[in-house]
Amino acid sequence: MRVLSMVWIIVGHTMMMPTPLNGWDNPEDLIARWGARGAAWFQVVVGGEIAVDTFFFLSGFLIAYLGVRDLEKRAGSIPVGGMIAHRWLRITPAFAFALVVYSQIASRIGDGPFFVRYQRSVFRRCDKLWWSELLYLHNFIPFDSDDVCMGWSWYLGNDFIFYLFSPLVLLLHHHRRRVMWAAIALTSIASCALTFWLVVHYGAGMYIFGESYVKYSYYAYSKPYCRVPAYLVGMAFGFVNESWASDPSKVPDFSRSQGASFLAAAFVALLACVFAPLSDYRDPESWPPWANGAFLSLVRPTWAAALGVLTTSCALGFTPTLNAFLAAPAWTPFARLTFGAYLFHPVAIKWFAGTATSTYHFSIHHVLSDAAFNAVCAFACAAVTWLVVERPTMSATSGLTSRRRAGA
């Protein structure tokens, strides 16, 4: 699931990220009334942004599932400071390495008619507030995501903030379970309500080529208070699955028809999350504010909930074919590289666009072929990063954790 989501993100970014640098020589084939924007397949391309919510779901799911078991071993206590420090030390070296490569190395290697524009886009964003990214404050400092050095790293800022609050959720689950469920529900509802208000109040929308999407990106898209529901839904499913795995007697006795109904609903929800905006693309920015608000506030928790149903069905053995596919050992090495691939795929995309000798030509064939090449480059960079940075960091932090536990 993680690898497929990463590839989907690369496809979407391959189409969108080069646009400000070297653009397309046939933009009418993309944004004209008869262009690609009105095609159903185009929703699959731009819909890749929701794949990030798959990462949020998985993070929340794993924190809850594994955290409950670790908490039981520790008799209901959590070394919060050590937990947060371990997380920061685990991900920041690779993040800093990618930041240096992007802002100080790649931006100084190359030439071409678009290279100065590429350099200016990097230096404008990276020369002043690069430090906020290493402190995971860059979704607030600067507030405008367009001023962030590695703009795509907004996901890491959100994920780190969510991780900061996960010990509290785990402790509530251990000591005050009803309070925890109420807190998850109320926080999710409040987040959705705030997103709805921001979208309606500022006239934001989902049409990615319109001014309404610029407003959505500024006020809501990357903000943790708008993105937390997918993470909380993941935690909820993690708690439920851990409970059922620990005590199979708690598993409801689903009939075959009930299981099929849940799965069908999950697949319909996933398809709706991707294809529902099609009418707004065929008639750009035609949706009323309340429709944009409803969709943009509910699409992410809906996506996460549908993934939760599929994950649970795999865990319970209801979908052996799907489980065998997603759990195939062939995915394992690539899954370990998805963090590095997420960091480096825009570095590759932007560098290739900045060093291009002419504008790109838009077609689905060019996008997919370029995306495949970008994916290879991203995973290759991720492999180097894993060997040079991530693996040594993992060994060092594991050693510190072992010594701390031994001392305790």
mmCIF file of C-alpha atoms in Angstrom:
data_model
loop_
_atom_site.group_PDB
_atom_site.id
_atom_site.type_symbol
_atom_site.label_atom_id
_atom_site.label_comp_id
_atom_site.label_asym_id
_atom_site.label_seq_id
_atom_site.Cartn_x
_atom_site.Cartn_y
_atom_site.Cartn_z
ATOM 1 C CA MET A 1 0.000 0.000 0.000
ATOM 2 C CA ARG A 2 2.830 2.388 0.872
ATOM 3 C CA VAL A 3 4.757 1.738 -2.354
ATOM 4 C CA LEU A 4 1.685 2.042 -4.571
ATOM 5 C CA SER A 5 0.780 5.327 -2.887
ATOM 6 C CA MET A 6 4.314 6.620 -3.425
ATOM 7 C CA VAL A 7 4.189 5.817 -7.141
ATOM 8 C CA TRP A 8 0.787 7.511 -7.417
ATOM 9 C CA ILE A 9 2.183 10.647 -5.793
ATOM 10 C CA ILE A 10 5.110 10.656 -8.221
ATOM 11 C CA VAL A 11 2.716 10.488 -11.177
ATOM 12 C CA GLY A 12 0.763 13.510 -9.938
ATOM 13 C CA HIS A 13 3.878 15.535 -9.150
ATOM 14 C CA THR A 14 5.419 14.656 -12.518
ATOM 15 C CA MET A 15 2.541 16.462 -14.185
ATOM 16 C CA MET A 16 2.252 19.447 -11.822
ATOM 17 C CA MET A 17 5.733 20.328 -10.548
ATOM 18 C CA PRO A 18 7.442 21.228 -13.860
ATOM 19 C CA THR A 19 4.713 23.713 -14.799
ATOM 20 C CA PRO A 20 6.188 26.823 -13.074
ATOM 21 C CA LEU A 21 9.682 26.013 -14.382
ATOM 22 C CA ASN A 22 9.464 25.096 -18.052
ATOM 23 C CA GLY A 23 5.762 24.494 -18.625
ATOM 24 C CA TRP A 24 4.030 22.822 -21.569
ATOM 25 C CA ASP A 25 4.171 23.675 -25.245
ATOM 26 C CA ASN A 26 0.528 22.571 -25.649
ATOM 27 C CA PRO A 27 -1.329 23.827 -22.537
ATOM 28 C CA GLU A 28 -4.612 23.809 -24.440
ATOM 29 C CA ASP A 29 -4.458 20.001 -24.535
ATOM 30 C CA LEU A 30 -4.472 20.112 -20.763
ATOM 31 C CA ILE A 31 -6.781 22.928 -19.655
ATOM 32 C CA ALA A 32 -9.009 23.691 -22.664
ATOM 33 C CA ARG A 33 -12.653 22.605 -22.497
ATOM 34 C CA TRP A 34 -11.869 19.700 -24.775
ATOM 35 C CA GLY A 35 -8.564 19.005 -23.018
ATOM 36 C CA ALA A 36 -7.460 16.349 -20.591
ATOM 37 C CA ARG A 37 -8.941 18.080 -17.545
ATOM 38 C CA GLY A 38 -12.388 16.816 -18.492
ATOM 39 C CA ALA A 39 -11.344 13.182 -18.869
ATOM 40 C CA ALA A 40 -12.011 10.614 -16.174
ATOM 41 C CA TRP A 41 -8.449 9.294 -16.333
ATOM 42 C CA PHE A 42 -7.171 12.766 -15.486
ATOM 43 C CA GLN A 43 -8.796 12.456 -12.055
ATOM 44 C CA VAL A 44 -6.548 9.477 -11.407
ATOM 45 C CA VAL A 45 -3.504 11.654 -12.101
ATOM 46 C CA VAL A 46 -4.477 14.700 -10.014
ATOM 47 C CA GLY A 47 -6.082 12.437 -7.410
ATOM 48 C CA GLY A 48 -2.626 11.331 -6.352
ATOM 49 C CA GLU A 49 -2.672 14.055 -3.699
ATOM 50 C CA ILE A 50 -5.002 11.921 -1.608
ATOM 51 C CA ALA A 51 -2.374 9.186 -1.500
ATOM 52 C CA VAL A 52 -0.640 11.252 1.195
ATOM 53 C CA ASP A 53 -3.635 10.493 3.400
ATOM 54 C CA THR A 54 -2.769 6.834 2.958
ATOM 55 C CA PHE A 55 0.531 7.633 4.685
ATOM 56 C CA PHE A 56 -1.322 9.420 7.490
ATOM 57 C CA PHE A 57 -3.664 6.454 7.883
ATOM 58 C CA LEU A 58 -0.786 3.974 8.013
ATOM 59 C CA SER A 59 1.154 6.101 10.506
ATOM 60 C CA GLY A 60 -1.817 6.367 12.832
ATOM 61 C CA PHE A 61 -2.661 2.690 12.437
ATOM 62 C CA LEU A 62 0.853 1.503 13.279
ATOM 63 C CA ILE A 63 1.296 3.914 16.192
ATOM 64 C CA ALA A 64 -1.926 2.642 17.748
ATOM 65 C CA TYR A 65 -1.456 -1.046 16.966
ATOM 66 C CA LEU A 66 2.162 -1.267 18.124
ATOM 67 C CA GLY A 67 1.861 1.392 20.813
ATOM 68 C CA VAL A 68 -0.806 -0.501 22.728
ATOM 69 C CA ARG A 69 1.403 -3.566 22.983
ATOM 70 C CA ASP A 70 4.446 -1.554 23.982
ATOM 71 C CA LEU A 71 2.409 0.302 26.589
ATOM 72 C CA GLU A 72 1.269 -2.970 28.148
ATOM 73 C CA LYS A 73 4.886 -4.103 28.443
ATOM 74 C CA ARG A 74 5.702 -0.836 30.226
ATOM 75 C CA ALA A 75 2.801 -1.211 32.676
ATOM 76 C CA GLY A 76 0.938 1.790 31.319
ATOM 77 C CA SER A 77 3.761 4.338 31.191
ATOM 78 C CA ILE A 78 5.448 6.013 28.225
ATOM 79 C CA PRO A 79 8.871 7.707 28.126
ATOM 80 C CA VAL A 80 7.432 10.629 26.151
ATOM 81 C CA GLY A 81 10.678 12.594 25.908
ATOM 82 C CA GLY A 82 12.665 9.616 24.719
ATOM 83 C CA MET A 83 9.927 8.636 22.277
ATOM 84 C CA ILE A 84 9.883 12.083 20.661
ATOM 85 C CA ALA A 85 13.675 12.393 20.619
ATOM 86 C CA HIS A 86 13.974 8.983 18.980
ATOM 87 C CA ARG A 87 11.506 10.024 16.289
ATOM 88 C CA TRP A 88 13.342 13.291 15.577
ATOM 89 C CA LEU A 89 16.711 11.555 15.403
ATOM 90 C CA ARG A 90 15.305 8.824 13.206
ATOM 91 C CA ILE A 91 13.924 11.001 10.394
ATOM 92 C CA THR A 92 15.788 14.318 10.569
ATOM 93 C CA PRO A 93 19.229 13.241 9.252
ATOM 94 C CA ALA A 94 17.730 11.955 5.994
ATOM 95 C CA PHE A 95 15.514 15.032 5.792
ATOM 96 C CA ALA A 96 18.539 17.323 6.306
ATOM 97 C CA PHE A 97 20.524 15.369 3.719
ATOM 98 C CA ALA A 98 17.775 15.844 1.130
ATOM 99 C CA LEU A 99 17.527 19.534 2.059
ATOM 100 C CA VAL A 100 21.248 20.049 1.433
ATOM 101 C CA VAL A 101 21.180 18.138 -1.851
ATOM 102 C CA TYR A 102 18.179 20.130 -3.089
ATOM 103 C CA SER A 103 19.160 23.614 -1.948
ATOM 104 C CA GLN A 104 22.954 23.542 -2.152
ATOM 105 C CA ILE A 105 24.012 20.891 -4.666
ATOM 106 C CA ALA A 106 21.372 20.186 -7.319
ATOM 107 C CA SER A 107 20.589 23.891 -7.683
ATOM 108 C CA ARG A 108 24.227 24.575 -8.618
ATOM 109 C CA ILE A 109 24.665 21.791 -11.143
ATOM 110 C CA GLY A 110 23.233 22.262 -14.599
ATOM 111 C CA ASP A 111 22.489 24.719 -17.351
ATOM 112 C CA GLY A 112 19.811 25.563 -19.858
ATOM 113 C CA PRO A 113 17.235 28.223 -20.709
ATOM 114 C CA PHE A 114 15.166 27.467 -17.590
ATOM 115 C CA PHE A 115 18.000 26.938 -15.134
ATOM 116 C CA VAL A 116 18.093 30.485 -13.749
ATOM 117 C CA ARG A 117 14.356 30.312 -13.110
ATOM 118 C CA TYR A 118 14.889 26.981 -11.351
ATOM 119 C CA GLN A 119 17.694 28.430 -9.202
ATOM 120 C CA ARG A 120 15.628 31.450 -8.222
ATOM 121 C CA SER A 121 12.719 29.221 -7.201
ATOM 122 C CA VAL A 122 15.063 27.278 -4.918
ATOM 123 C CA PHE A 123 17.057 30.165 -3.445
ATOM 124 C CA ARG A 124 13.963 32.305 -2.833
ATOM 125 C CA ARG A 125 12.502 29.610 -0.614
ATOM 126 C CA CYS A 126 15.591 28.032 0.943
ATOM 127 C CA ASP A 127 17.930 30.866 1.896
ATOM 128 C CA LYS A 128 16.052 32.142 4.953
ATOM 129 C CA LEU A 129 13.659 29.742 6.663
ATOM 130 C CA TRP A 130 15.229 26.348 5.964
ATOM 131 C CA TRP A 131 15.669 25.829 9.721
ATOM 132 C CA SER A 132 11.904 25.702 10.310
ATOM 133 C CA GLU A 133 11.734 22.461 8.349
ATOM 134 C CA LEU A 134 14.261 20.727 10.582
ATOM 135 C CA LEU A 135 12.156 21.761 13.580
ATOM 136 C CA TYR A 136 8.972 20.646 11.774
ATOM 137 C CA LEU A 137 7.424 24.106 12.112
ATOM 138 C CA HIS A 138 7.254 24.812 8.399
ATOM 139 C CA ASN A 139 3.487 24.495 8.128
ATOM 140 C CA PHE A 140 3.304 27.637 10.260
ATOM 141 C CA ILE A 141 6.690 29.351 9.713
ATOM 142 C CA PRO A 142 6.254 30.469 6.980
ATOM 143 C CA PHE A 143 2.469 30.236 6.863
ATOM 144 C CA ASP A 144 2.378 30.260 3.050
ATOM 145 C CA SER A 145 3.373 26.783 1.852
ATOM 146 C CA ASP A 146 4.678 28.363 -1.367
ATOM 147 C CA ASP A 147 7.483 29.928 0.679
ATOM 148 C CA VAL A 148 8.678 26.626 2.177
ATOM 149 C CA CYS A 149 12.043 25.399 0.861
ATOM 150 C CA MET A 150 10.995 21.802 0.216
ATOM 151 C CA GLY A 151 7.315 22.516 -0.157
ATOM 152 C CA TRP A 152 6.373 18.853 -0.418
ATOM 153 C CA SER A 153 7.812 18.248 3.062
ATOM 154 C CA TRP A 154 4.626 19.650 4.600
ATOM 155 C CA TYR A 155 3.649 16.013 5.109
ATOM 156 C CA LEU A 156 6.619 15.443 7.431
ATOM 157 C CA GLY A 157 5.708 18.501 9.486
ATOM 158 C CA ASN A 158 2.178 17.243 9.963
ATOM 159 C CA ASP A 159 3.208 13.687 10.700
ATOM 160 C CA PHE A 160 5.681 14.841 13.344
ATOM 161 C CA ILE A 161 3.062 17.024 15.041
ATOM 162 C CA PHE A 162 0.594 14.133 15.058
ATOM 163 C CA TYR A 163 3.294 11.924 16.544
ATOM 164 C CA LEU A 164 3.818 14.447 19.360
ATOM 165 C CA PHE A 165 0.237 13.951 20.506
ATOM 166 C CA SER A 166 0.082 10.177 20.001
ATOM 167 C CA PRO A 167 1.459 9.342 23.487
ATOM 168 C CA LEU A 168 -1.512 11.180 25.027
ATOM 169 C CA VAL A 169 -3.934 9.165 22.886
ATOM 170 C CA LEU A 170 -2.181 5.926 23.838
ATOM 171 C CA LEU A 171 -2.302 6.782 27.540
ATOM 172 C CA LEU A 172 -5.982 7.614 27.293
ATOM 173 C CA HIS A 173 -6.581 4.301 25.552
ATOM 174 C CA HIS A 174 -4.846 2.483 28.389
ATOM 175 C CA HIS A 175 -6.368 4.384 31.304
ATOM 176 C CA ARG A 176 -9.521 6.159 30.085
ATOM 177 C CA ARG A 177 -10.693 4.393 26.958
ATOM 178 C CA ARG A 178 -14.085 6.083 26.655
ATOM 179 C CA VAL A 179 -12.441 9.478 26.990
ATOM 180 C CA MET A 180 -10.048 8.530 24.211
ATOM 181 C CA TRP A 181 -12.829 7.542 21.811
ATOM 182 C CA ALA A 182 -14.671 10.761 22.596
ATOM 183 C CA ALA A 183 -11.485 12.779 22.045
ATOM 184 C CA ILE A 184 -10.833 11.126 18.658
ATOM 185 C CA ALA A 185 -14.416 11.695 17.527
ATOM 186 C CA LEU A 186 -14.620 15.309 18.710
ATOM 187 C CA THR A 187 -11.203 16.244 17.309
ATOM 188 C CA SER A 188 -12.086 14.753 13.918
ATOM 189 C CA ILE A 189 -15.453 16.519 13.836
ATOM 190 C CA ALA A 190 -13.873 19.827 14.864
ATOM 191 C CA SER A 191 -11.194 19.478 12.174
ATOM 192 C CA CYS A 192 -13.765 18.738 9.470
ATOM 193 C CA ALA A 193 -15.901 21.667 10.631
ATOM 194 C CA LEU A 194 -12.918 24.023 10.570
ATOM 195 C CA THR A 195 -11.916 22.858 7.086
ATOM 196 C CA PHE A 196 -15.484 23.378 5.867
ATOM 197 C CA TRP A 197 -15.509 26.911 7.294
ATOM 198 C CA LEU A 198 -12.115 27.827 5.828
ATOM 199 C CA VAL A 199 -13.106 26.570 2.368
ATOM 200 C CA VAL A 200 -16.465 28.365 2.371
ATOM 201 C CA HIS A 201 -15.234 31.562 4.017
ATOM 202 C CA TYR A 202 -12.255 32.071 1.699
ATOM 203 C CA GLY A 203 -13.852 30.737 -1.476
ATOM 204 C CA ALA A 204 -11.421 27.831 -1.743
ATOM 205 C CA GLY A 205 -11.954 24.902 -4.067
ATOM 206 C CA MET A 206 -10.524 21.741 -5.543
ATOM 207 C CA TYR A 207 -10.018 22.719 -9.198
ATOM 208 C CA ILE A 208 -6.247 22.517 -9.315
ATOM 209 C CA PHE A 209 -5.808 25.036 -12.160
ATOM 210 C CA GLY A 210 -8.000 27.715 -10.588
ATOM 211 C CA GLU A 211 -7.594 30.531 -8.110
ATOM 212 C CA SER A 212 -9.831 28.689 -5.653
ATOM 213 C CA TYR A 213 -7.187 25.959 -5.304
ATOM 214 C CA VAL A 214 -4.516 28.584 -4.564
ATOM 215 C CA LYS A 215 -6.686 29.723 -1.658
ATOM 216 C CA TYR A 216 -7.194 26.139 -0.520
ATOM 217 C CA SER A 217 -3.430 25.540 -0.603
ATOM 218 C CA TYR A 218 -2.795 28.680 1.429
ATOM 219 C CA TYR A 219 -5.434 28.300 4.136
ATOM 220 C CA ALA A 220 -6.055 24.570 4.540
ATOM 221 C CA TYR A 221 -4.242 22.046 2.372
ATOM 222 C CA SER A 222 -1.057 21.594 4.401
ATOM 223 C CA LYS A 223 -2.298 22.627 7.834
ATOM 224 C CA PRO A 224 -2.272 19.921 10.525
ATOM 225 C CA TYR A 225 -5.590 21.075 11.957
ATOM 226 C CA CYS A 226 -7.168 20.262 8.585
ATOM 227 C CA ARG A 227 -5.302 16.999 7.908
ATOM 228 C CA VAL A 228 -5.489 15.224 11.274
ATOM 229 C CA PRO A 229 -8.731 13.223 10.670
ATOM 230 C CA ALA A 230 -7.028 10.660 8.405
ATOM 231 C CA TYR A 231 -4.393 10.050 11.090
ATOM 232 C CA LEU A 232 -7.023 9.685 13.816
ATOM 233 C CA VAL A 233 -9.072 7.301 11.688
ATOM 234 C CA GLY A 234 -5.906 5.241 11.258
ATOM 235 C CA MET A 235 -5.404 5.184 15.031
ATOM 236 C CA ALA A 236 -9.004 4.121 15.566
ATOM 237 C CA PHE A 237 -8.641 1.169 13.200
ATOM 238 C CA GLY A 238 -5.289 0.338 14.778
ATOM 239 C CA PHE A 239 -6.857 0.117 18.229
ATOM 240 C CA VAL A 240 -9.716 -2.040 16.956
ATOM 241 C CA ASN A 241 -7.460 -4.407 15.021
ATOM 242 C CA GLU A 242 -5.069 -4.794 17.941
ATOM 243 C CA SER A 243 -7.971 -5.605 20.245
ATOM 244 C CA TRP A 244 -9.314 -8.236 17.884
ATOM 245 C CA ALA A 245 -5.858 -9.717 17.270
ATOM 246 C CA SER A 246 -5.184 -9.968 21.013
ATOM 247 C CA ASP A 247 -8.573 -11.480 21.791
ATOM 248 C CA PRO A 248 -10.240 -13.172 18.779
ATOM 249 C CA SER A 249 -13.409 -13.680 20.821
ATOM 250 C CA LYS A 250 -14.063 -9.943 20.417
ATOM 251 C CA VAL A 251 -14.268 -10.216 16.631
ATOM 252 C CA PRO A 252 -17.896 -9.743 15.525
ATOM 253 C CA ASP A 253 -19.450 -12.680 13.745
ATOM 254 C CA PHE A 254 -19.748 -11.102 10.297
ATOM 255 C CA SER A 255 -21.775 -13.016 7.751
ATOM 256 C CA ARG A 256 -20.507 -13.355 4.200
ATOM 257 C CA SER A 257 -23.093 -10.866 2.946
ATOM 258 C CA GLN A 258 -22.164 -8.342 5.643
ATOM 259 C CA GLY A 259 -18.488 -8.628 4.812
ATOM 260 C CA ALA A 260 -19.221 -8.196 1.113
ATOM 261 C CA SER A 261 -21.341 -5.121 1.861
ATOM 262 C CA PHE A 262 -18.570 -3.472 3.883
ATOM 263 C CA LEU A 263 -16.032 -4.179 1.157
ATOM 264 C CA ALA A 264 -18.322 -2.877 -1.577
ATOM 265 C CA ALA A 265 -18.964 0.292 0.398
ATOM 266 C CA ALA A 266 -15.217 0.762 0.897
ATOM 267 C CA PHE A 267 -14.445 0.405 -2.813
ATOM 268 C CA VAL A 268 -17.282 2.774 -3.759
ATOM 269 C CA ALA A 269 -15.977 5.319 -1.231
ATOM 270 C CA LEU A 270 -12.452 5.107 -2.651
ATOM 271 C CA LEU A 271 -13.730 5.620 -6.189
ATOM 272 C CA ALA A 272 -15.916 8.531 -5.088
ATOM 273 C CA CYS A 273 -12.953 10.226 -3.423
ATOM 274 C CA VAL A 274 -11.055 10.115 -6.715
ATOM 275 C CA PHE A 275 -13.758 10.742 -9.308
ATOM 276 C CA ALA A 276 -16.310 12.968 -7.538
ATOM 277 C CA PRO A 277 -14.499 16.208 -8.568
ATOM 278 C CA LEU A 278 -14.837 15.324 -12.273
ATOM 279 C CA SER A 279 -17.866 17.573 -12.784
ATOM 280 C CA ASP A 280 -15.972 20.543 -11.319
ATOM 281 C CA TYR A 281 -13.132 19.915 -13.772
ATOM 282 C CA ARG A 282 -15.440 19.682 -16.763
ATOM 283 C CA ASP A 283 -17.051 22.962 -15.750
ATOM 284 C CA PRO A 284 -14.191 24.654 -13.834
ATOM 285 C CA GLU A 285 -14.965 26.061 -10.409
ATOM 286 C CA SER A 286 -18.682 25.511 -10.892
ATOM 287 C CA TRP A 287 -19.277 23.872 -7.536
ATOM 288 C CA PRO A 288 -20.922 26.121 -4.944
ATOM 289 C CA PRO A 289 -18.935 26.903 -1.792
ATOM 290 C CA TRP A 290 -20.862 24.440 0.359
ATOM 291 C CA ALA A 291 -20.098 21.582 -2.071
ATOM 292 C CA ASN A 292 -16.383 22.383 -2.073
ATOM 293 C CA GLY A 293 -16.477 22.639 1.706
ATOM 294 C CA ALA A 294 -18.296 19.342 2.141
ATOM 295 C CA PHE A 295 -16.018 17.457 -0.221
ATOM 296 C CA LEU A 296 -12.711 18.873 1.007
ATOM 297 C CA SER A 297 -13.619 18.399 4.665
ATOM 298 C CA LEU A 298 -14.904 14.831 4.330
ATOM 299 C CA VAL A 299 -12.826 13.293 1.544
ATOM 300 C CA ARG A 300 -9.744 12.557 3.657
ATOM 301 C CA PRO A 301 -11.407 10.819 6.634
ATOM 302 C CA THR A 302 -13.612 8.958 4.143
ATOM 303 C CA TRP A 303 -10.550 7.757 2.260
ATOM 304 C CA ALA A 304 -8.893 6.668 5.506
ATOM 305 C CA ALA A 305 -12.017 4.880 6.722
ATOM 306 C CA ALA A 306 -12.286 2.955 3.449
ATOM 307 C CA LEU A 307 -8.633 1.924 3.749
ATOM 308 C CA GLY A 308 -9.375 0.867 7.316
ATOM 309 C CA VAL A 309 -12.129 -1.442 6.137
ATOM 310 C CA LEU A 310 -9.828 -3.012 3.538
ATOM 311 C CA THR A 311 -6.999 -3.370 6.076
ATOM 312 C CA THR A 312 -9.310 -4.983 8.612
ATOM 313 C CA SER A 313 -10.743 -7.364 6.019
ATOM 314 C CA CYS A 314 -7.199 -8.451 5.149
ATOM 315 C CA ALA A 315 -6.341 -8.954 8.827
ATOM 316 C CA LEU A 316 -9.467 -11.034 9.385
ATOM 317 C CA GLY A 317 -8.816 -13.185 6.332
ATOM 318 C CA PHE A 318 -11.868 -12.008 4.377
ATOM 319 C CA THR A 319 -9.822 -10.939 1.332
ATOM 320 C CA PRO A 320 -6.960 -13.434 0.994
ATOM 321 C CA THR A 321 -6.139 -12.455 -2.583
ATOM 322 C CA LEU A 322 -5.858 -8.767 -1.762
ATOM 323 C CA ASN A 323 -3.883 -9.563 1.377
ATOM 324 C CA ALA A 324 -1.470 -11.801 -0.534
ATOM 325 C CA PHE A 325 -0.899 -9.029 -3.069
ATOM 326 C CA LEU A 326 -0.344 -6.241 -0.541
ATOM 327 C CA ALA A 327 1.759 -8.418 1.777
ATOM 328 C CA ALA A 328 3.933 -9.901 -0.962
ATOM 329 C CA PRO A 329 7.617 -9.989 0.062
ATOM 330 C CA ALA A 330 8.554 -8.235 -3.193
ATOM 331 C CA TRP A 331 7.174 -4.967 -1.783
ATOM 332 C CA THR A 332 9.390 -5.019 1.326
ATOM 333 C CA PRO A 333 12.620 -3.475 -0.029
ATOM 334 C CA PHE A 334 10.682 -0.749 -1.834
ATOM 335 C CA ALA A 335 8.565 -0.042 1.257
ATOM 336 C CA ARG A 336 11.751 0.660 3.198
ATOM 337 C CA LEU A 337 12.726 3.216 0.575
ATOM 338 C CA THR A 338 9.449 5.144 0.379
ATOM 339 C CA PHE A 339 10.586 7.766 2.902
ATOM 340 C CA GLY A 340 13.654 8.583 0.827
ATOM 341 C CA ALA A 341 11.661 8.393 -2.393
ATOM 342 C CA TYR A 342 9.188 10.919 -0.999
ATOM 343 C CA LEU A 343 12.041 13.261 -0.102
ATOM 344 C CA PHE A 344 13.897 12.982 -3.401
ATOM 345 C CA HIS A 345 11.315 12.550 -6.155
ATOM 346 C CA PRO A 346 10.568 16.318 -6.373
ATOM 347 C CA VAL A 347 14.306 17.026 -6.339
ATOM 348 C CA ALA A 348 14.611 14.911 -9.482
ATOM 349 C CA ILE A 349 11.454 16.285 -11.107
ATOM 350 C CA LYS A 350 12.430 19.912 -10.547
ATOM 351 C CA TRP A 351 16.050 19.401 -11.583
ATOM 352 C CA PHE A 352 15.105 17.715 -14.850
ATOM 353 C CA ALA A 353 12.628 20.515 -15.595
ATOM 354 C CA GLY A 354 15.180 23.180 -14.701
ATOM 355 C CA THR A 355 17.868 21.696 -16.936
ATOM 356 C CA ALA A 356 15.540 20.937 -19.860
ATOM 357 C CA THR A 357 16.371 22.578 -23.176
ATOM 358 C CA SER A 358 12.741 23.068 -24.183
ATOM 359 C CA THR A 359 9.258 23.058 -22.740
ATOM 360 C CA TYR A 360 7.563 19.716 -22.119
ATOM 361 C CA HIS A 361 4.825 18.313 -24.337
ATOM 362 C CA PHE A 362 1.737 17.202 -22.462
ATOM 363 C CA SER A 363 0.159 13.826 -23.101
ATOM 364 C CA ILE A 364 -0.728 10.963 -20.828
ATOM 365 C CA HIS A 365 1.994 8.880 -22.463
ATOM 366 C CA HIS A 366 4.653 11.502 -21.732
ATOM 367 C CA VAL A 367 3.453 11.918 -18.158
ATOM 368 C CA LEU A 368 3.506 8.200 -17.441
ATOM 369 C CA SER A 369 6.875 7.606 -19.085
ATOM 370 C CA ASP A 370 8.401 10.592 -17.269
ATOM 371 C CA ALA A 371 6.831 9.417 -14.025
ATOM 372 C CA ALA A 372 8.357 5.970 -14.442
ATOM 373 C CA PHE A 373 11.778 7.518 -14.989
ATOM 374 C CA ASN A 374 11.305 9.863 -12.021
ATOM 375 C CA ALA A 375 10.283 6.922 -9.851
ATOM 376 C CA VAL A 376 13.441 5.031 -10.774
ATOM 377 C CA CYS A 377 15.565 8.079 -9.953
ATOM 378 C CA ALA A 378 13.713 8.682 -6.686
ATOM 379 C CA PHE A 379 14.085 5.117 -5.445
ATOM 380 C CA ALA A 380 17.733 5.075 -6.540
ATOM 381 C CA CYS A 381 18.395 8.231 -4.501
ATOM 382 C CA ALA A 382 16.418 6.685 -1.654
ATOM 383 C CA ALA A 383 18.613 3.576 -1.754
ATOM 384 C CA VAL A 384 21.748 5.704 -1.474
ATOM 385 C CA THR A 385 20.196 7.710 1.356
ATOM 386 C CA TRP A 386 19.172 4.533 3.167
ATOM 387 C CA LEU A 387 22.689 3.126 2.969
ATOM 388 C CA VAL A 388 24.555 6.343 3.767
ATOM 389 C CA VAL A 389 22.191 8.083 6.200
ATOM 390 C CA GLU A 390 19.110 6.150 7.280
ATOM 391 C CA ARG A 391 20.642 2.793 8.125
ATOM 392 C CA PRO A 392 23.517 4.268 10.208
ATOM 393 C CA THR A 393 20.988 6.509 11.957
ATOM 394 C CA MET A 394 18.769 3.521 12.740
ATOM 395 C CA SER A 395 21.731 1.621 14.179
ATOM 396 C CA ALA A 396 22.779 4.593 16.318
ATOM 397 C CA THR A 397 19.295 5.304 17.678
ATOM 398 C CA SER A 398 18.653 1.593 18.332
ATOM 399 C CA GLY A 399 21.906 1.437 20.276
ATOM 400 C CA LEU A 400 20.899 4.441 22.379
ATOM 401 C CA THR A 401 17.485 2.904 23.045
ATOM 402 C CA SER A 402 18.997 -0.420 24.095
ATOM 403 C CA ARG A 403 21.442 1.247 26.482
ATOM 404 C CA ARG A 404 18.659 3.372 27.996
ATOM 405 C CA ARG A 405 16.500 0.307 28.601
ATOM 406 C CA ALA A 406 19.428 -1.591 30.054
ATOM 407 C CA GLY A 407 20.162 1.275 32.423
ATOM 408 C CA ALA A 408 16.532 1.399 33.478
#
